[in-house]
Each structure stands twice: as C-alpha cells, then as structure tokens.
Amino acid sequence: MNVEHKQDWMTIRRSRTTGALAQAIDEGLTSFTVVERQGKQITTQEGEIFTEFVSCSYLGLEHHPVLIEAANQAMSRTGIHLSSSRGAMRPQYLGQLEKLLEEIYPGGSVAVFTSTSNVHLGVLPLLGSGSLPSYPLSRPVHWLMDKTAHASMQVLRGILEQFGPVSRVDSADPQSIQQALQQCEEDQRTPVLLIDGIGSMNGLIPVAALTRQLAAAGGYVYVDDAHGISIMGRHGAGYAFAALDHILPANLILAGSLSKAFGGAGGFVVVAGADDVEVISTLANPLVFGHSIMVPMLAANVASAKLHLSLEIEIRQEQLWKNIDLFDSLMDNGLMNAGVQSPVRGALFENETEGLEAARLLRNNGILLFPVFYPLVPDGNAMLRFAFSSEHKASEIKQLANTLFEIRKKGLNWVEPQAVVPQV
C-alpha cells in the first residue's frame, strides 16, 4: 500500500534552518550571560559592559524598588513557591492581582496564568468547544490564523484542528479576511480570528476594525497583545484595549503578558464574565494541572498593577515614546516599524552573512541586540531587532544610530522597511 507521508512542521523547519544562529551564539552576539545590570547597561559573564536593546521590559519596571520590596516581603512570609496547582492551594496575591487587573480592564473578568503561551493552551480549547458561556457556538468553529500571529498560537494548530479546520489569513489584506469569512458562511462554521495586537517582529494589527468585521459575521476575535500591554492605553491597558476605546466587545477575548512591559511574570486573559473565569479556572489544563506563578513574582505583579493605576505609568509611557521618536528621527524613519506605535524596530538584511557582520560591528561598539534568522524571518534573511525602553538614555540611542550609519558606510545595507512575516 502506498501511503503519502506529509512532513511535520518541525522536520521542515530543521531542514531549512542554517547554522547562523549557532554561529551568533558562539560569537556572543546573542544568548550571552548577564551577571549584573544597571539601567540598560549590562555586564556579561566575561566582564564586558554593553548597552542592551534586547529586553522586552519596555518601561523598566522590573527593577522598580516597589516591585523588588513586594517580592522580598512575600518571600519572607511564604517562601519561594507553594508548589501546587491553583485549584488546590493559591497564594493570597493571586486574587488581589486578578481584582486589580479587572480595574485596569473595566467590564471584563480576568484569570491569571503562568505565561501567555499557557493562556492560549488553556483558553482556546474552551473557546473552540463552546465551553465559555459568553462565547456560545451555534455552529462548529473554523479557526482563522493570522499569518503574523505569534508562534505560541501557530504551534497549537494540531490541537485546534480537533475542534475545526485552521486556515491561514492575512489580517492586513481585507480581501483575505472577507474570502475566509465567506467560506465560513458557506461551510456553516463560526469564524474565530487569532491575531496579535502589536507584533513582536512587525507593526500594529487593526484590532477594532477586525473585531467589528468578525461580529458582523457572527464570529469571535482572540487577540494576543503581549507586546502592547502597559506601553499605551489608560492605566497601561495596552494597544488592543485602547484601540477598542477601553471597552471589551462581546465577541473578543484578550490575552496579555505580565512578563514584558508590565515588569513581572506570567500571563492573563480578559473575558466577558465571571462565569467564563469559573469555567477557565476549573477546566483550563494549565490551571488544573499546573502550578501558580512563583510567590515573589505574584507579589511583584500586584505592586506593578497598583503602579499601573497611578500616574507613574503615564510618565514612563511618555518617556518610552519620546525615546522611540528620537531614534526614528535620527534614522530618518529608515528602519522597520518607523513611525509606528511599536517599541520594536528592525533592520532586515538580504542575507545572513551581512546580518552577522552588522551584529559584530554593533557589539564591537558596545551594543547588544537580538539577531534573528529563519523561521522568525524568511529563510536566507537576517534581521537585527532593537527593543526600546523608557530607561534608555538619549546618549545610548544616539550611539546606536551613529553605529548603524557607520555600518551602512561599510557597505552593509539593510533593505527598505517592510513587514516581516514569521515562517511558522
């Protein structure tokens, strides 16, 4: 019997991956070990000091004295970890955090997870099975996976297909979305669109317009706004919630991160009602079978949530965008995401050799960044990814811009700004 064998995604990825990343690691261009940090200055294991544009803590809250003190106090009271699923035993800070997050997201109910990836793993099967009371299904689902959606959603395709087919769509192309919605209508299926808010490698997704479009088609939107949380919006509610005028639409579920600009650790989901949270708490696998966030980090999250409800978050937001505007002006808006409300900028090179050489030159000038290769960018390309923070000094940003111009003078030219699509 002849049986056609379809290669799995990991085999395909392995066959198309070069040695560029391993080379970057060997040379200390990435995966370096940090032993000390002062602001955006880090000291590596080798004793060298660099300015880093790597961390996704866009507001610098991870070393705020209030968060550190909260973590220390919690540790002294209950130790590092309760080592139990939240269903069996939970730290006192968990309930406090969820209530504070509900103040940041009025009209929504919140459940906290150990990571945003675990939010996806826990919530999407509940959504796809029609188990969430506020998101009923009269017809089986058809998942519409945006091509720029984070890998933590893309990798769940095999799980999602247990509930309905998965199609890849382009959220930036109205025709792509409309055709997919039309197909769902013909097949008598409920469309569920999976998108990012702010992409980790590219710009903004039109969350509000897509939510209205899916509502008209009787569908739902699930948005991962991990990179948008804290950096904009009232009380740091994030890009997606701000784009929705700080009102949670009836057909939207919002996933967010506590591990990036929020300054702590973990992830969370905002849903329409307390009854949805009850289902999530009792049925979502990562909550039923997984442990809670470590106690010191939970306490730090509570402290950060209180800062988000104060005026300090606005001051840090303003400084972040001031720093990014400075970089864009110095670079004549010549890098990916220029002029976009994203904390990430990128220089895309047509081949890995030039990208590696550019990363070396930056390191030689005291700057560390995140060099990325396939599958984060199309195979053969390389991108230098720069993450900005409110903590960066103007002198550090000018040093980065000057070094990039020196790189260009050496004949290493990045291509014109464009959206980068992960090759998942």
PDB file of N, CA, C and O in Angstrom, residues 318-385:
ATOM      1  N   GLU A 318       5.241  58.060  28.384  1.00  0.00           N
ATOM      2  CA  GLU A 318       5.680  59.263  27.651  1.00  0.00           C
ATOM      3  C   GLU A 318       7.170  59.202  27.349  1.00  0.00           C
ATOM      4  O   GLU A 318       7.612  59.556  26.241  1.00  0.00           O
ATOM      5  N   GLN A 319       7.970  58.730  28.294  1.00  0.00           N
ATOM      6  CA  GLN A 319       9.413  58.658  28.078  1.00  0.00           C
ATOM      7  C   GLN A 319       9.759  57.602  27.033  1.00  0.00           C
ATOM      8  O   GLN A 319      10.665  57.795  26.209  1.00  0.00           O
ATOM      9  N   LEU A 320       9.027  56.478  27.054  1.00  0.00           N
ATOM     10  CA  LEU A 320       9.260  55.442  26.044  1.00  0.00           C
ATOM     11  C   LEU A 320       9.055  55.998  24.647  1.00  0.00           C
ATOM     12  O   LEU A 320       9.913  55.820  23.766  1.00  0.00           O
ATOM     13  N   TRP A 321       7.928  56.655  24.409  1.00  0.00           N
ATOM     14  CA  TRP A 321       7.640  57.154  23.058  1.00  0.00           C
ATOM     15  C   TRP A 321       8.552  58.311  22.687  1.00  0.00           C
ATOM     16  O   TRP A 321       8.888  58.490  21.510  1.00  0.00           O
ATOM     17  N   LYS A 322       9.007  59.074  23.675  1.00  0.00           N
ATOM     18  CA  LYS A 322       9.998  60.120  23.399  1.00  0.00           C
ATOM     19  C   LYS A 322      11.299  59.493  22.894  1.00  0.00           C
ATOM     20  O   LYS A 322      11.908  59.984  21.924  1.00  0.00           O
ATOM     21  N   ASN A 323      11.717  58.396  23.519  1.00  0.00           N
ATOM     22  CA  ASN A 323      12.942  57.715  23.099  1.00  0.00           C
ATOM     23  C   ASN A 323      12.802  57.133  21.693  1.00  0.00           C
ATOM     24  O   ASN A 323      13.724  57.222  20.867  1.00  0.00           O
ATOM     25  N   ILE A 324      11.653  56.537  21.417  1.00  0.00           N
ATOM     26  CA  ILE A 324      11.443  55.925  20.106  1.00  0.00           C
ATOM     27  C   ILE A 324      11.368  56.999  19.018  1.00  0.00           C
ATOM     28  O   ILE A 324      11.923  56.826  17.921  1.00  0.00           O
ATOM     29  N   ASP A 325      10.710  58.116  19.309  1.00  0.00           N
ATOM     30  CA  ASP A 325      10.650  59.226  18.350  1.00  0.00           C
ATOM     31  C   ASP A 325      12.045  59.765  18.053  1.00  0.00           C
ATOM     32  O   ASP A 325      12.356  60.117  16.912  1.00  0.00           O
ATOM     33  N   LEU A 326      12.889  59.821  19.087  1.00  0.00           N
ATOM     34  CA  LEU A 326      14.267  60.281  18.889  1.00  0.00           C
ATOM     35  C   LEU A 326      14.994  59.350  17.940  1.00  0.00           C
ATOM     36  O   LEU A 326      15.653  59.806  16.984  1.00  0.00           O
ATOM     37  N   PHE A 327      14.883  58.054  18.149  1.00  0.00           N
ATOM     38  CA  PHE A 327      15.576  57.100  17.276  1.00  0.00           C
ATOM     39  C   PHE A 327      15.065  57.200  15.839  1.00  0.00           C
ATOM     40  O   PHE A 327      15.863  57.221  14.894  1.00  0.00           O
ATOM     41  N   ASP A 328      13.757  57.266  15.655  1.00  0.00           N
ATOM     42  CA  ASP A 328      13.191  57.361  14.302  1.00  0.00           C
ATOM     43  C   ASP A 328      13.697  58.603  13.587  1.00  0.00           C
ATOM     44  O   ASP A 328      14.031  58.561  12.390  1.00  0.00           O
ATOM     45  N   SER A 329      13.775  59.720  14.318  1.00  0.00           N
ATOM     46  CA  SER A 329      14.240  60.955  13.683  1.00  0.00           C
ATOM     47  C   SER A 329      15.717  60.866  13.320  1.00  0.00           C
ATOM     48  O   SER A 329      16.136  61.326  12.253  1.00  0.00           O
ATOM     49  N   LEU A 330      16.518  60.260  14.191  1.00  0.00           N
ATOM     50  CA  LEU A 330      17.943  60.104  13.905  1.00  0.00           C
ATOM     51  C   LEU A 330      18.180  59.204  12.696  1.00  0.00           C
ATOM     52  O   LEU A 330      19.137  59.410  11.932  1.00  0.00           O
ATOM     53  N   MET A 331      17.296  58.206  12.520  1.00  0.00           N
ATOM     54  CA  MET A 331      17.447  57.245  11.429  1.00  0.00           C
ATOM     55  C   MET A 331      16.623  57.627  10.201  1.00  0.00           C
ATOM     56  O   MET A 331      16.493  56.827   9.267  1.00  0.00           O
ATOM     57  N   ASP A 332      16.068  58.829  10.190  1.00  0.00           N
ATOM     58  CA  ASP A 332      15.251  59.280   9.053  1.00  0.00           C
ATOM     59  C   ASP A 332      14.151  58.278   8.715  1.00  0.00           C
ATOM     60  O   ASP A 332      13.848  58.025   7.541  1.00  0.00           O
ATOM     61  N   ASN A 333      13.564  57.704   9.755  1.00  0.00           N
ATOM     62  CA  ASN A 333      12.470  56.731   9.587  1.00  0.00           C
ATOM     63  C   ASN A 333      12.858  55.599   8.635  1.00  0.00           C
ATOM     64  O   ASN A 333      12.027  55.093   7.878  1.00  0.00           O
ATOM     65  N   GLY A 334      14.109  55.155   8.740  1.00  0.00           N
ATOM     66  CA  GLY A 334      14.618  54.187   7.776  1.00  0.00           C
ATOM     67  C   GLY A 334      14.567  52.737   8.195  1.00  0.00           C
ATOM     68  O   GLY A 334      15.024  51.877   7.438  1.00  0.00           O
ATOM     69  N   LEU A 335      14.042  52.441   9.383  1.00  0.00           N
ATOM     70  CA  LEU A 335      14.001  51.057   9.839  1.00  0.00           C
ATOM     71  C   LEU A 335      12.564  50.540   9.906  1.00  0.00           C
ATOM     72  O   LEU A 335      11.612  51.317   9.871  1.00  0.00           O
ATOM     73  N   MET A 336      12.423  49.232   9.976  1.00  0.00           N
ATOM     74  CA  MET A 336      11.110  48.617  10.095  1.00  0.00           C
ATOM     75  C   MET A 336      10.367  49.163  11.306  1.00  0.00           C
ATOM     76  O   MET A 336      10.941  49.353  12.373  1.00  0.00           O
ATOM     77  N   ASN A 337       9.065  49.440  11.119  1.00  0.00           N
ATOM     78  CA  ASN A 337       8.167  49.969  12.146  1.00  0.00           C
ATOM     79  C   ASN A 337       8.351  51.454  12.406  1.00  0.00           C
ATOM     80  O   ASN A 337       7.745  52.002  13.330  1.00  0.00           O
ATOM     81  N   ALA A 338       9.189  52.139  11.634  1.00  0.00           N
ATOM     82  CA  ALA A 338       9.399  53.573  11.847  1.00  0.00           C
ATOM     83  C   ALA A 338       8.066  54.309  11.821  1.00  0.00           C
ATOM     84  O   ALA A 338       7.237  54.091  10.945  1.00  0.00           O
ATOM     85  N   GLY A 339       7.860  55.170  12.812  1.00  0.00           N
ATOM     86  CA  GLY A 339       6.644  55.956  12.880  1.00  0.00           C
ATOM     87  C   GLY A 339       5.443  55.216  13.413  1.00  0.00           C
ATOM     88  O   GLY A 339       4.363  55.792  13.544  1.00  0.00           O
ATOM     89  N   VAL A 340       5.611  53.934  13.747  1.00  0.00           N
ATOM     90  CA  VAL A 340       4.505  53.114  14.246  1.00  0.00           C
ATOM     91  C   VAL A 340       4.609  53.017  15.765  1.00  0.00           C
ATOM     92  O   VAL A 340       5.701  52.963  16.329  1.00  0.00           O
ATOM     93  N   GLN A 341       3.451  52.985  16.451  1.00  0.00           N
ATOM     94  CA  GLN A 341       3.462  52.872  17.910  1.00  0.00           C
ATOM     95  C   GLN A 341       3.781  51.445  18.328  1.00  0.00           C
ATOM     96  O   GLN A 341       2.961  50.717  18.879  1.00  0.00           O
ATOM     97  N   SER A 342       4.994  51.069  18.043  1.00  0.00           N
ATOM     98  CA  SER A 342       5.542  49.783  18.464  1.00  0.00           C
ATOM     99  C   SER A 342       6.884  50.062  19.124  1.00  0.00           C
ATOM    100  O   SER A 342       7.625  50.938  18.674  1.00  0.00           O
ATOM    101  N   PRO A 343       7.229  49.335  20.181  1.00  0.00           N
ATOM    102  CA  PRO A 343       8.522  49.552  20.835  1.00  0.00           C
ATOM    103  C   PRO A 343       9.672  48.829  20.151  1.00  0.00           C
ATOM    104  O   PRO A 343      10.801  48.860  20.635  1.00  0.00           O
ATOM    105  N   VAL A 344       9.387  48.191  19.022  1.00  0.00           N
ATOM    106  CA  VAL A 344      10.385  47.378  18.316  1.00  0.00           C
ATOM    107  C   VAL A 344      10.738  48.020  16.986  1.00  0.00           C
ATOM    108  O   VAL A 344       9.862  48.477  16.245  1.00  0.00           O
ATOM    109  N   ARG A 345      12.014  48.055  16.671  1.00  0.00           N
ATOM    110  CA  ARG A 345      12.498  48.476  15.363  1.00  0.00           C
ATOM    111  C   ARG A 345      13.395  47.377  14.817  1.00  0.00           C
ATOM    112  O   ARG A 345      13.983  46.598  15.581  1.00  0.00           O
ATOM    113  N   GLY A 346      13.525  47.297  13.481  1.00  0.00           N
ATOM    114  CA  GLY A 346      14.321  46.233  12.909  1.00  0.00           C
ATOM    115  C   GLY A 346      15.031  46.647  11.639  1.00  0.00           C
ATOM    116  O   GLY A 346      14.527  47.468  10.871  1.00  0.00           O
ATOM    117  N   ALA A 347      16.215  46.085  11.438  1.00  0.00           N
ATOM    118  CA  ALA A 347      16.979  46.264  10.202  1.00  0.00           C
ATOM    119  C   ALA A 347      17.086  44.902   9.536  1.00  0.00           C
ATOM    120  O   ALA A 347      17.742  43.994  10.070  1.00  0.00           O
ATOM    121  N   LEU A 348      16.425  44.740   8.382  1.00  0.00           N
ATOM    122  CA  LEU A 348      16.391  43.456   7.692  1.00  0.00           C
ATOM    123  C   LEU A 348      17.461  43.411   6.613  1.00  0.00           C
ATOM    124  O   LEU A 348      17.533  44.292   5.749  1.00  0.00           O
ATOM    125  N   PHE A 349      18.300  42.378   6.666  1.00  0.00           N
ATOM    126  CA  PHE A 349      19.364  42.194   5.687  1.00  0.00           C
ATOM    127  C   PHE A 349      18.992  41.049   4.748  1.00  0.00           C
ATOM    128  O   PHE A 349      18.351  40.078   5.155  1.00  0.00           O
ATOM    129  N   GLU A 350      19.430  41.163   3.501  1.00  0.00           N
ATOM    130  CA  GLU A 350      19.052  40.172   2.497  1.00  0.00           C
ATOM    131  C   GLU A 350      19.730  38.836   2.698  1.00  0.00           C
ATOM    132  O   GLU A 350      19.272  37.817   2.187  1.00  0.00           O
ATOM    133  N   ASN A 351      20.840  38.810   3.444  1.00  0.00           N
ATOM    134  CA  ASN A 351      21.485  37.520   3.695  1.00  0.00           C
ATOM    135  C   ASN A 351      22.044  37.472   5.111  1.00  0.00           C
ATOM    136  O   ASN A 351      22.279  38.507   5.750  1.00  0.00           O
ATOM    137  N   GLU A 352      22.246  36.265   5.591  1.00  0.00           N
ATOM    138  CA  GLU A 352      22.671  36.061   6.974  1.00  0.00           C
ATOM    139  C   GLU A 352      24.098  36.546   7.214  1.00  0.00           C
ATOM    140  O   GLU A 352      24.418  37.035   8.311  1.00  0.00           O
ATOM    141  N   THR A 353      24.942  36.454   6.207  1.00  0.00           N
ATOM    142  CA  THR A 353      26.337  36.881   6.370  1.00  0.00           C
ATOM    143  C   THR A 353      26.419  38.358   6.722  1.00  0.00           C
ATOM    144  O   THR A 353      27.150  38.759   7.649  1.00  0.00           O
ATOM    145  N   GLU A 354      25.663  39.196   5.997  1.00  0.00           N
ATOM    146  CA  GLU A 354      25.680  40.639   6.275  1.00  0.00           C
ATOM    147  C   GLU A 354      25.051  40.939   7.631  1.00  0.00           C
ATOM    148  O   GLU A 354      25.523  41.822   8.359  1.00  0.00           O
ATOM    149  N   GLY A 355      23.990  40.223   7.979  1.00  0.00           N
ATOM    150  CA  GLY A 355      23.366  40.438   9.273  1.00  0.00           C
ATOM    151  C   GLY A 355      24.303  40.113  10.422  1.00  0.00           C
ATOM    152  O   GLY A 355      24.377  40.846  11.413  1.00  0.00           O
ATOM    153  N   LEU A 356      25.032  39.015  10.298  1.00  0.00           N
ATOM    154  CA  LEU A 356      26.002  38.634  11.326  1.00  0.00           C
ATOM    155  C   LEU A 356      27.113  39.667  11.449  1.00  0.00           C
ATOM    156  O   LEU A 356      27.518  40.037  12.557  1.00  0.00           O
ATOM    157  N   GLU A 357      27.609  40.154  10.303  1.00  0.00           N
ATOM    158  CA  GLU A 357      28.694  41.142  10.341  1.00  0.00           C
ATOM    159  C   GLU A 357      28.213  42.439  10.982  1.00  0.00           C
ATOM    160  O   GLU A 357      28.938  43.073  11.767  1.00  0.00           O
ATOM    161  N   ALA A 358      26.979  42.841  10.675  1.00  0.00           N
ATOM    162  CA  ALA A 358      26.435  44.053  11.283  1.00  0.00           C
ATOM    163  C   ALA A 358      26.303  43.888  12.792  1.00  0.00           C
ATOM    164  O   ALA A 358      26.608  44.811  13.563  1.00  0.00           O
ATOM    165  N   ALA A 359      25.862  42.710  13.244  1.00  0.00           N
ATOM    166  CA  ALA A 359      25.748  42.449  14.682  1.00  0.00           C
ATOM    167  C   ALA A 359      27.115  42.496  15.354  1.00  0.00           C
ATOM    168  O   ALA A 359      27.258  42.983  16.479  1.00  0.00           O
ATOM    169  N   ARG A 360      28.147  41.996  14.654  1.00  0.00           N
ATOM    170  CA  ARG A 360      29.514  42.053  15.203  1.00  0.00           C
ATOM    171  C   ARG A 360      29.961  43.501  15.383  1.00  0.00           C
ATOM    172  O   ARG A 360      30.540  43.865  16.422  1.00  0.00           O
ATOM    173  N   LEU A 361      29.703  44.320  14.387  1.00  0.00           N
ATOM    174  CA  LEU A 361      30.131  45.721  14.456  1.00  0.00           C
ATOM    175  C   LEU A 361      29.416  46.459  15.581  1.00  0.00           C
ATOM    176  O   LEU A 361      30.014  47.291  16.276  1.00  0.00           O
ATOM    177  N   LEU A 362      28.145  46.153  15.790  1.00  0.00           N
ATOM    178  CA  LEU A 362      27.418  46.764  16.897  1.00  0.00           C
ATOM    179  C   LEU A 362      28.008  46.318  18.234  1.00  0.00           C
ATOM    180  O   LEU A 362      28.207  47.132  19.147  1.00  0.00           O
ATOM    181  N   ARG A 363      28.309  45.025  18.345  1.00  0.00           N
ATOM    182  CA  ARG A 363      28.904  44.530  19.588  1.00  0.00           C
ATOM    183  C   ARG A 363      30.257  45.172  19.840  1.00  0.00           C
ATOM    184  O   ARG A 363      30.575  45.518  20.985  1.00  0.00           O
ATOM    185  N   ASN A 364      31.038  45.331  18.793  1.00  0.00           N
ATOM    186  CA  ASN A 364      32.349  45.968  18.940  1.00  0.00           C
ATOM    187  C   ASN A 364      32.236  47.413  19.396  1.00  0.00           C
ATOM    188  O   ASN A 364      33.183  47.978  19.948  1.00  0.00           O
ATOM    189  N   ASN A 365      31.045  48.003  19.173  1.00  0.00           N
ATOM    190  CA  ASN A 365      30.796  49.382  19.611  1.00  0.00           C
ATOM    191  C   ASN A 365      29.969  49.430  20.899  1.00  0.00           C
ATOM    192  O   ASN A 365      29.375  50.461  21.221  1.00  0.00           O
ATOM    193  N   GLY A 366      29.944  48.313  21.612  1.00  0.00           N
ATOM    194  CA  GLY A 366      29.324  48.311  22.928  1.00  0.00           C
ATOM    195  C   GLY A 366      27.813  48.156  22.941  1.00  0.00           C
ATOM    196  O   GLY A 366      27.167  48.503  23.937  1.00  0.00           O
ATOM    197  N   ILE A 367      27.237  47.619  21.862  1.00  0.00           N
ATOM    198  CA  ILE A 367      25.778  47.497  21.764  1.00  0.00           C
ATOM    199  C   ILE A 367      25.394  46.042  21.497  1.00  0.00           C
ATOM    200  O   ILE A 367      25.907  45.419  20.566  1.00  0.00           O
ATOM    201  N   LEU A 368      24.485  45.520  22.303  1.00  0.00           N
ATOM    202  CA  LEU A 368      23.948  44.183  22.086  1.00  0.00           C
ATOM    203  C   LEU A 368      22.473  44.273  21.710  1.00  0.00           C
ATOM    204  O   LEU A 368      21.740  45.110  22.227  1.00  0.00           O
ATOM    205  N   LEU A 369      22.054  43.413  20.806  1.00  0.00           N
ATOM    206  CA  LEU A 369      20.706  43.413  20.274  1.00  0.00           C
ATOM    207  C   LEU A 369      20.277  41.969  20.092  1.00  0.00           C
ATOM    208  O   LEU A 369      20.934  41.049  20.577  1.00  0.00           O
ATOM    209  N   PHE A 370      19.176  41.772  19.367  1.00  0.00           N
ATOM    210  CA  PHE A 370      18.673  40.425  19.124  1.00  0.00           C
ATOM    211  C   PHE A 370      18.744  40.137  17.620  1.00  0.00           C
ATOM    212  O   PHE A 370      17.896  40.601  16.862  1.00  0.00           O
ATOM    213  N   PRO A 371      19.773  39.381  17.165  1.00  0.00           N
ATOM    214  CA  PRO A 371      19.826  38.999  15.746  1.00  0.00           C
ATOM    215  C   PRO A 371      18.930  37.790  15.513  1.00  0.00           C
ATOM    216  O   PRO A 371      19.024  36.795  16.244  1.00  0.00           O
ATOM    217  N   VAL A 372      18.053  37.867  14.525  1.00  0.00           N
ATOM    218  CA  VAL A 372      17.115  36.760  14.295  1.00  0.00           C
ATOM    219  C   VAL A 372      17.240  36.247  12.865  1.00  0.00           C
ATOM    220  O   VAL A 372      17.559  36.995  11.936  1.00  0.00           O
ATOM    221  N   PHE A 373      16.973  34.958  12.713  1.00  0.00           N
ATOM    222  CA  PHE A 373      17.097  34.278  11.438  1.00  0.00           C
ATOM    223  C   PHE A 373      15.839  33.425  11.222  1.00  0.00           C
ATOM    224  O   PHE A 373      14.901  33.473  12.022  1.00  0.00           O
ATOM    225  N   TYR A 374      15.797  32.655  10.137  1.00  0.00           N
ATOM    226  CA  TYR A 374      14.687  31.737   9.909  1.00  0.00           C
ATOM    227  C   TYR A 374      14.518  30.840  11.147  1.00  0.00           C
ATOM    228  O   TYR A 374      15.512  30.400  11.721  1.00  0.00           O
ATOM    229  N   PRO A 375      13.282  30.613  11.654  1.00  0.00           N
ATOM    230  CA  PRO A 375      11.998  30.896  10.995  1.00  0.00           C
ATOM    231  C   PRO A 375      11.361  32.221  11.382  1.00  0.00           C
ATOM    232  O   PRO A 375      10.216  32.479  11.020  1.00  0.00           O
ATOM    233  N   LEU A 376      12.068  33.068  12.143  1.00  0.00           N
ATOM    234  CA  LEU A 376      11.494  34.353  12.541  1.00  0.00           C
ATOM    235  C   LEU A 376      11.444  35.333  11.376  1.00  0.00           C
ATOM    236  O   LEU A 376      10.643  36.271  11.379  1.00  0.00           O
ATOM    237  N   VAL A 377      12.318  35.116  10.396  1.00  0.00           N
ATOM    238  CA  VAL A 377      12.294  35.879   9.145  1.00  0.00           C
ATOM    239  C   VAL A 377      12.423  34.879   8.002  1.00  0.00           C
ATOM    240  O   VAL A 377      12.786  33.724   8.227  1.00  0.00           O
ATOM    241  N   PRO A 378      12.102  35.289   6.776  1.00  0.00           N
ATOM    242  CA  PRO A 378      12.225  34.347   5.648  1.00  0.00           C
ATOM    243  C   PRO A 378      13.613  33.742   5.574  1.00  0.00           C
ATOM    244  O   PRO A 378      14.617  34.395   5.884  1.00  0.00           O
ATOM    245  N   ASP A 379      13.688  32.467   5.154  1.00  0.00           N
ATOM    246  CA  ASP A 379      14.978  31.783   5.128  1.00  0.00           C
ATOM    247  C   ASP A 379      15.942  32.508   4.198  1.00  0.00           C
ATOM    248  O   ASP A 379      15.590  32.971   3.121  1.00  0.00           O
ATOM    249  N   GLY A 380      17.182  32.615   4.681  1.00  0.00           N
ATOM    250  CA  GLY A 380      18.223  33.333   3.957  1.00  0.00           C
ATOM    251  C   GLY A 380      18.419  34.742   4.457  1.00  0.00           C
ATOM    252  O   GLY A 380      19.513  35.310   4.314  1.00  0.00           O
ATOM    253  N   ASN A 381      17.388  35.347   5.057  1.00  0.00           N
ATOM    254  CA  ASN A 381      17.486  36.716   5.572  1.00  0.00           C
ATOM    255  C   ASN A 381      18.008  36.715   7.006  1.00  0.00           C
ATOM    256  O   ASN A 381      18.084  35.683   7.663  1.00  0.00           O
ATOM    257  N   ALA A 382      18.349  37.903   7.470  1.00  0.00           N
ATOM    258  CA  ALA A 382      18.693  38.122   8.877  1.00  0.00           C
ATOM    259  C   ALA A 382      18.137  39.481   9.272  1.00  0.00           C
ATOM    260  O   ALA A 382      18.108  40.415   8.466  1.00  0.00           O
ATOM    261  N   MET A 383      17.679  39.575  10.510  1.00  0.00           N
ATOM    262  CA  MET A 383      17.193  40.864  10.984  1.00  0.00           C
ATOM    263  C   MET A 383      17.813  41.192  12.328  1.00  0.00           C
ATOM    264  O   MET A 383      17.947  40.308  13.187  1.00  0.00           O
ATOM    265  N   LEU A 384      18.212  42.445  12.484  1.00  0.00           N
ATOM    266  CA  LEU A 384      18.664  42.939  13.779  1.00  0.00           C
ATOM    267  C   LEU A 384      17.466  43.621  14.426  1.00  0.00           C
ATOM    268  O   LEU A 384      16.935  44.593  13.900  1.00  0.00           O
ATOM    269  N   ARG A 385      17.032  43.101  15.568  1.00  0.00           N
ATOM    270  CA  ARG A 385      15.830  43.576  16.248  1.00  0.00           C
ATOM    271  C   ARG A 385      16.227  44.406  17.452  1.00  0.00           C
ATOM    272  O   ARG A 385      17.008  43.969  18.299  1.00  0.00           O
TER     273      ARG A 385
END
